[in-house]
Amino acid sequence: MQGMKPLVYIDGHQGTTGQRVNQLLAGRDDLELLQVPLALRKSTAQRAEALNACDLAILCLPDAAAREAVALVHRPDVRIIDASSAHRTASGWVYGLPELDRAQPARIAAALRVSNPGCYPTGAVTLLRPLVLAGLLAPDHPVTIHAVSGYSGRGRAGLDEHEGPQADQARPFQLYGLGLDHKHVPEIRQYAGLAHAPIFVPAYGHYRQGIVLSIALHLRLLRAGVTAACLHAALRDHHDGQALVEVQPLAEDAGAERLDPRALNGTNRLSLAVYTRPQSDQVLLVAVFDNLGKGAAGAAVQNMELMLGLEAGSQANSPAGTPAVRFPP
């Protein structure tokens, strides 16, 4: 560290993820924020100076811009969290999902380069990977994933469409990724441990934020003897002791239940559930979380805390509740 407190720079702090990271860091007394003046935020020279002056940079940028930012870093001890999808399957980058397995928090803590997981993959991987590792779901099983996110998942374009002057004309529901080539698919396949690309069907709803992701399974296509209770136990065992993941009790007759994708908005929590019904060979795996929380900014802050050895959610004691901010000289 260059001083008593680690110096953190958010590159792209005007975007939806960057703004949320700023909000989450506001009021902390265990770090300083390094900022480029607003008028110079697009200056390559100013950004390069900030990137090389900080202890840790959080990149909240489009993929191409994130790659360019990484190339600007020449100081070897600058640590980077990339919230884009540019480096999620890249060699030399640690996947920033602490819940991946028991050793992943230590890997993240020791890493110089961490790639934040995508919002949808966060739900898909935390549901699928434990089942693959437990031998309950074969790596070559044909997997289909459906997910609906709030429109903030589209970034500025989504906010403009649903909150701008023409908001009354915004579409209430949009299915997309119909080319079956969504950029999250390679990430899901790699970290869930799948042998083949899953079919991924994403959608946006006419609400600001929150995700509900579901994966349907036919027990008759799984290994003999696998039950809904087995799948639920594998999820519970894998995520046992993880502070931010809650596995709901097995729901064997939940016909009257409804899931609100907004239920965990404003938090960094992730709720997982297994739904079935008696004498049925059908199972529904479900994840609910905030696409701007555990699905983006919350995950970035969680990784930052691991990398800098900071207490989770540490808050400042100042009445103003504002972070210490430093500008490059």
XYZ file of C-alpha atoms in Angstrom:
329
model
C 0.000 0.000 0.000
C 1.172 3.531 -0.731
C -0.235 5.010 2.475
C -2.057 4.063 5.604
C -5.239 3.399 3.665
C -5.507 1.643 0.306
C -6.187 3.931 -2.626
C -9.003 2.741 -4.912
C -9.768 4.100 -8.377
C -13.068 3.423 -10.166
C -12.602 3.745 -13.918
C -16.052 4.293 -15.423
C -17.746 5.607 -12.312
C -20.530 7.280 -14.350
C -22.021 3.987 -15.576
C -24.666 1.981 -13.724
C -22.147 -0.383 -12.111
C -19.628 2.373 -11.390
C -22.244 4.566 -9.751
C -23.375 1.698 -7.558
C -19.773 0.895 -6.533
C -19.364 4.546 -5.555
C -22.512 4.342 -3.443
C -21.338 1.164 -1.733
C -17.974 2.705 -0.912
C -19.457 5.959 0.353
C -18.844 6.476 4.036
C -16.057 3.930 4.422
C -13.147 5.022 6.575
C -10.858 2.132 5.636
C -9.959 3.333 2.115
C -9.537 6.407 -0.054
C -11.062 6.981 -3.470
C -8.868 8.366 -6.228
C -10.920 10.325 -8.756
C -10.243 12.029 -12.052
C -12.054 15.383 -12.351
C -15.318 14.924 -14.243
C -14.196 17.112 -17.137
C -11.131 14.903 -17.635
C -12.695 11.491 -17.054
C -12.289 10.553 -20.734
C -8.695 11.750 -20.917
C -6.443 8.757 -21.549
C -3.502 10.521 -19.919
C -5.471 11.343 -16.759
C -6.900 7.847 -16.528
C -3.477 6.286 -17.038
C -2.088 8.446 -14.252
C -4.869 7.384 -11.900
C -4.604 3.711 -12.870
C -0.906 3.710 -12.013
C -1.272 5.784 -8.838
C -3.827 3.585 -7.111
C -3.463 0.385 -5.122
C -6.525 -1.197 -6.711
C -8.552 -0.238 -9.780
C -12.140 -1.304 -10.405
C -12.952 -1.179 -14.118
C -16.636 -0.456 -14.793
C -16.251 -0.157 -18.537
C -17.355 -1.793 -21.796
C -15.206 -4.754 -22.823
C -12.987 -2.924 -25.314
C -12.403 -0.009 -22.953
C -11.556 -2.427 -20.122
C -8.876 -4.069 -22.269
C -7.464 -0.644 -23.093
C -7.419 0.299 -19.401
C -5.495 -2.845 -18.488
C -2.945 -2.009 -21.187
C -2.414 1.418 -19.592
C -1.238 -0.117 -16.307
C 2.543 -0.413 -16.120
C 3.108 -0.381 -12.361
C 3.455 -4.081 -11.477
C 1.769 -3.954 -8.068
C -1.478 -2.285 -9.175
C -4.315 -4.725 -8.618
C -7.336 -4.779 -10.923
C -10.946 -5.903 -10.698
C -12.572 -5.926 -14.120
C -16.378 -5.736 -13.970
C -16.696 -6.198 -17.740
C -16.781 -9.550 -19.517
C -13.440 -8.925 -21.244
C -11.331 -11.197 -19.038
C -13.747 -13.687 -17.473
C -12.293 -16.700 -19.236
C -8.846 -15.213 -19.865
C -5.652 -16.883 -18.722
C -3.979 -15.147 -15.799
C -7.211 -13.783 -14.363
C -8.878 -15.166 -11.247
C -12.646 -15.570 -11.441
C -14.189 -13.261 -8.854
C -16.869 -15.565 -7.486
C -15.860 -16.332 -3.885
C -18.616 -18.947 -3.680
C -17.090 -21.000 -6.502
C -15.443 -23.333 -3.973
C -13.811 -23.218 -0.543
C -10.431 -22.138 -1.922
C -11.684 -19.344 -4.178
C -11.651 -16.532 -1.566
C -7.950 -17.179 -0.950
C -7.246 -17.189 -4.690
C -9.014 -13.860 -5.057
C -7.226 -12.406 -2.042
C -3.835 -13.269 -3.550
C -4.604 -12.192 -7.122
C -3.360 -9.179 -9.040
C -6.061 -9.570 -11.690
C -9.662 -10.506 -10.846
C -12.518 -10.714 -13.308
C -15.904 -9.975 -11.756
C -18.509 -12.591 -12.709
C -21.405 -11.682 -14.960
C -24.805 -11.133 -13.391
C -26.535 -14.107 -15.003
C -23.527 -16.446 -14.573
C -23.508 -15.672 -10.841
C -26.894 -17.366 -10.512
C -26.245 -20.125 -13.043
C -22.825 -21.152 -11.713
C -23.853 -21.148 -8.049
C -26.745 -23.462 -8.947
C -25.005 -25.788 -11.414
C -21.418 -26.154 -10.212
C -22.279 -27.825 -6.867
C -24.389 -30.414 -8.688
C -21.669 -31.170 -11.216
C -19.004 -31.449 -8.499
C -21.248 -33.795 -6.502
C -21.724 -36.048 -9.524
C -25.475 -35.432 -9.575
C -25.482 -33.585 -12.890
C -23.327 -34.981 -15.680
C -21.060 -32.405 -17.365
C -22.591 -33.326 -20.718
C -26.177 -32.892 -19.519
C -28.206 -30.649 -21.885
C -28.831 -27.543 -19.771
C -31.280 -24.724 -20.512
C -31.230 -21.535 -18.454
C -33.909 -18.871 -18.423
C -33.450 -15.528 -16.674
C -35.202 -12.180 -16.406
C -33.348 -9.055 -15.309
C -34.355 -5.499 -14.579
C -33.642 -3.048 -17.383
C -30.607 -1.610 -15.571
C -28.824 -4.744 -16.798
C -28.686 -3.026 -20.191
C -26.702 -0.181 -18.689
C -27.288 3.380 -19.821
C -29.380 2.261 -22.822
C -31.841 0.495 -20.526
C -32.133 3.476 -18.204
C -32.680 5.844 -21.105
C -35.394 3.650 -22.616
C -37.324 3.069 -19.399
C -36.646 6.284 -17.485
C -36.059 8.833 -20.257
C -38.464 11.112 -22.129
C -39.948 8.195 -24.097
C -40.379 5.914 -21.082
C -44.104 5.538 -21.730
C -43.215 3.701 -24.931
C -40.783 1.269 -23.300
C -41.490 -2.388 -23.928
C -42.757 -4.253 -20.834
C -40.801 -7.416 -21.647
C -37.977 -8.215 -24.041
C -36.571 -11.637 -24.850
C -33.104 -11.429 -26.343
C -30.024 -13.540 -27.060
C -32.074 -15.342 -29.700
C -28.935 -16.064 -31.721
C -27.943 -18.456 -28.903
C -24.542 -16.786 -28.698
C -24.867 -14.584 -25.596
C -21.470 -13.519 -24.290
C -22.147 -15.079 -20.870
C -22.412 -18.616 -22.284
C -18.648 -19.437 -22.351
C -18.329 -18.174 -18.790
C -21.227 -20.280 -17.547
C -19.930 -23.362 -19.334
C -16.390 -23.007 -17.975
C -17.171 -22.309 -14.331
C -20.204 -24.543 -13.999
C -18.057 -27.405 -15.321
C -20.232 -28.177 -18.327
C -18.901 -30.085 -21.320
C -21.169 -28.254 -23.758
C -22.590 -24.761 -24.046
C -25.954 -24.433 -22.293
C -28.931 -22.881 -24.024
C -29.313 -19.493 -22.386
C -32.541 -17.488 -22.765
C -32.270 -14.032 -21.128
C -34.925 -11.331 -20.933
C -35.466 -7.826 -19.585
C -38.565 -6.760 -17.678
C -40.047 -3.324 -17.111
C -38.565 -2.867 -13.648
C -35.248 -1.304 -12.693
C -33.237 -4.103 -11.119
C -33.315 -7.650 -9.812
C -32.914 -11.096 -11.400
C -34.805 -14.350 -11.211
C -32.959 -17.179 -12.982
C -34.320 -20.706 -13.389
C -33.047 -24.051 -14.634
C -35.484 -26.921 -15.209
C -34.315 -30.532 -14.821
C -35.946 -33.903 -15.500
C -34.844 -36.374 -12.834
C -35.336 -39.283 -15.256
C -32.468 -37.873 -17.335
C -30.107 -37.784 -14.355
C -28.195 -40.611 -12.741
C -30.403 -43.318 -11.240
C -31.406 -42.507 -7.672
C -30.947 -38.744 -7.898
C -33.865 -36.955 -6.250
C -34.841 -33.349 -5.636
C -33.677 -33.847 -2.060
C -30.240 -34.927 -3.322
C -29.939 -31.811 -5.465
C -31.036 -29.603 -2.605
C -28.573 -31.232 -0.199
C -25.705 -30.695 -2.649
C -26.511 -26.987 -2.910
C -26.877 -26.675 0.855
C -23.590 -28.464 1.539
C -21.633 -26.510 -1.069
C -22.853 -23.136 0.169
C -22.877 -23.944 3.872
C -21.198 -21.171 5.842
C -21.218 -18.670 2.979
C -22.436 -15.416 4.433
C -24.058 -14.060 1.281
C -25.760 -17.190 -0.082
C -28.935 -18.591 1.411
C -30.313 -21.941 0.256
C -34.040 -21.978 0.921
C -35.723 -25.089 2.364
C -36.722 -27.675 -0.221
C -40.115 -26.673 -1.645
C -42.053 -29.793 -2.552
C -45.467 -28.206 -3.037
C -45.062 -24.543 -3.875
C -47.820 -24.111 -6.414
C -49.142 -20.963 -4.756
C -45.743 -19.287 -4.361
C -44.533 -16.354 -6.427
C -40.992 -15.105 -6.801
C -40.247 -11.393 -6.957
C -36.954 -10.738 -8.798
C -36.655 -7.512 -6.785
C -36.736 -9.279 -3.410
C -33.004 -8.817 -2.718
C -32.501 -5.439 -4.369
C -30.083 -3.204 -2.550
C -28.225 -6.174 -1.052
C -25.274 -8.378 -1.963
C -27.203 -11.533 -1.092
C -28.105 -14.491 -3.273
C -31.087 -16.771 -2.641
C -31.135 -20.282 -4.122
C -34.092 -22.645 -4.121
C -35.153 -26.065 -5.352
C -38.804 -26.559 -6.328
C -40.550 -29.845 -7.057
C -43.783 -31.656 -6.166
C -44.490 -35.092 -4.722
C -44.322 -37.982 -7.175
C -42.860 -35.700 -9.849
C -39.661 -36.219 -11.794
C -39.405 -32.494 -12.538
C -37.252 -30.043 -10.604
C -36.807 -26.301 -10.892
C -33.608 -24.655 -9.660
C -33.982 -20.923 -8.976
C -31.709 -18.030 -8.052
C -32.863 -14.544 -7.016
C -30.473 -11.617 -6.584
C -29.827 -7.977 -7.475
C -28.162 -7.565 -10.871
C -26.492 -4.391 -9.547
C -25.627 -6.028 -6.209
C -24.334 -9.578 -6.160
C -24.563 -9.472 -9.946
C -22.191 -6.519 -10.404
C -21.185 -3.756 -7.979
C -21.739 -5.757 -4.796
C -19.534 -8.536 -6.108
C -16.826 -6.023 -7.049
C -16.799 -4.613 -3.525
C -16.756 -8.127 -2.058
C -13.695 -8.938 -4.186
C -12.066 -5.634 -3.299
C -12.434 -6.429 0.394
C -10.793 -9.820 -0.093
C -7.930 -8.388 -2.142
C -7.217 -5.524 0.273
C -7.857 -7.473 3.462
C -10.681 -5.169 4.520
C -13.583 -5.980 6.768
C -16.777 -6.662 4.848
C -19.040 -3.633 4.761
C -16.856 -1.492 7.021
C -18.416 1.973 7.353
C -16.995 5.352 8.186
C -17.782 7.016 11.486
C -17.987 10.495 9.965
C -21.411 12.166 10.315
C -21.282 13.260 6.678
C -21.006 9.666 5.513
C -18.738 10.557 2.615
C -15.584 8.731 1.497
C -12.172 10.286 1.528
C -11.509 11.372 -2.052
C -8.159 12.188 -3.597
C -7.432 13.624 -7.038
C -4.198 12.946 -8.899
C -1.637 15.721 -8.427
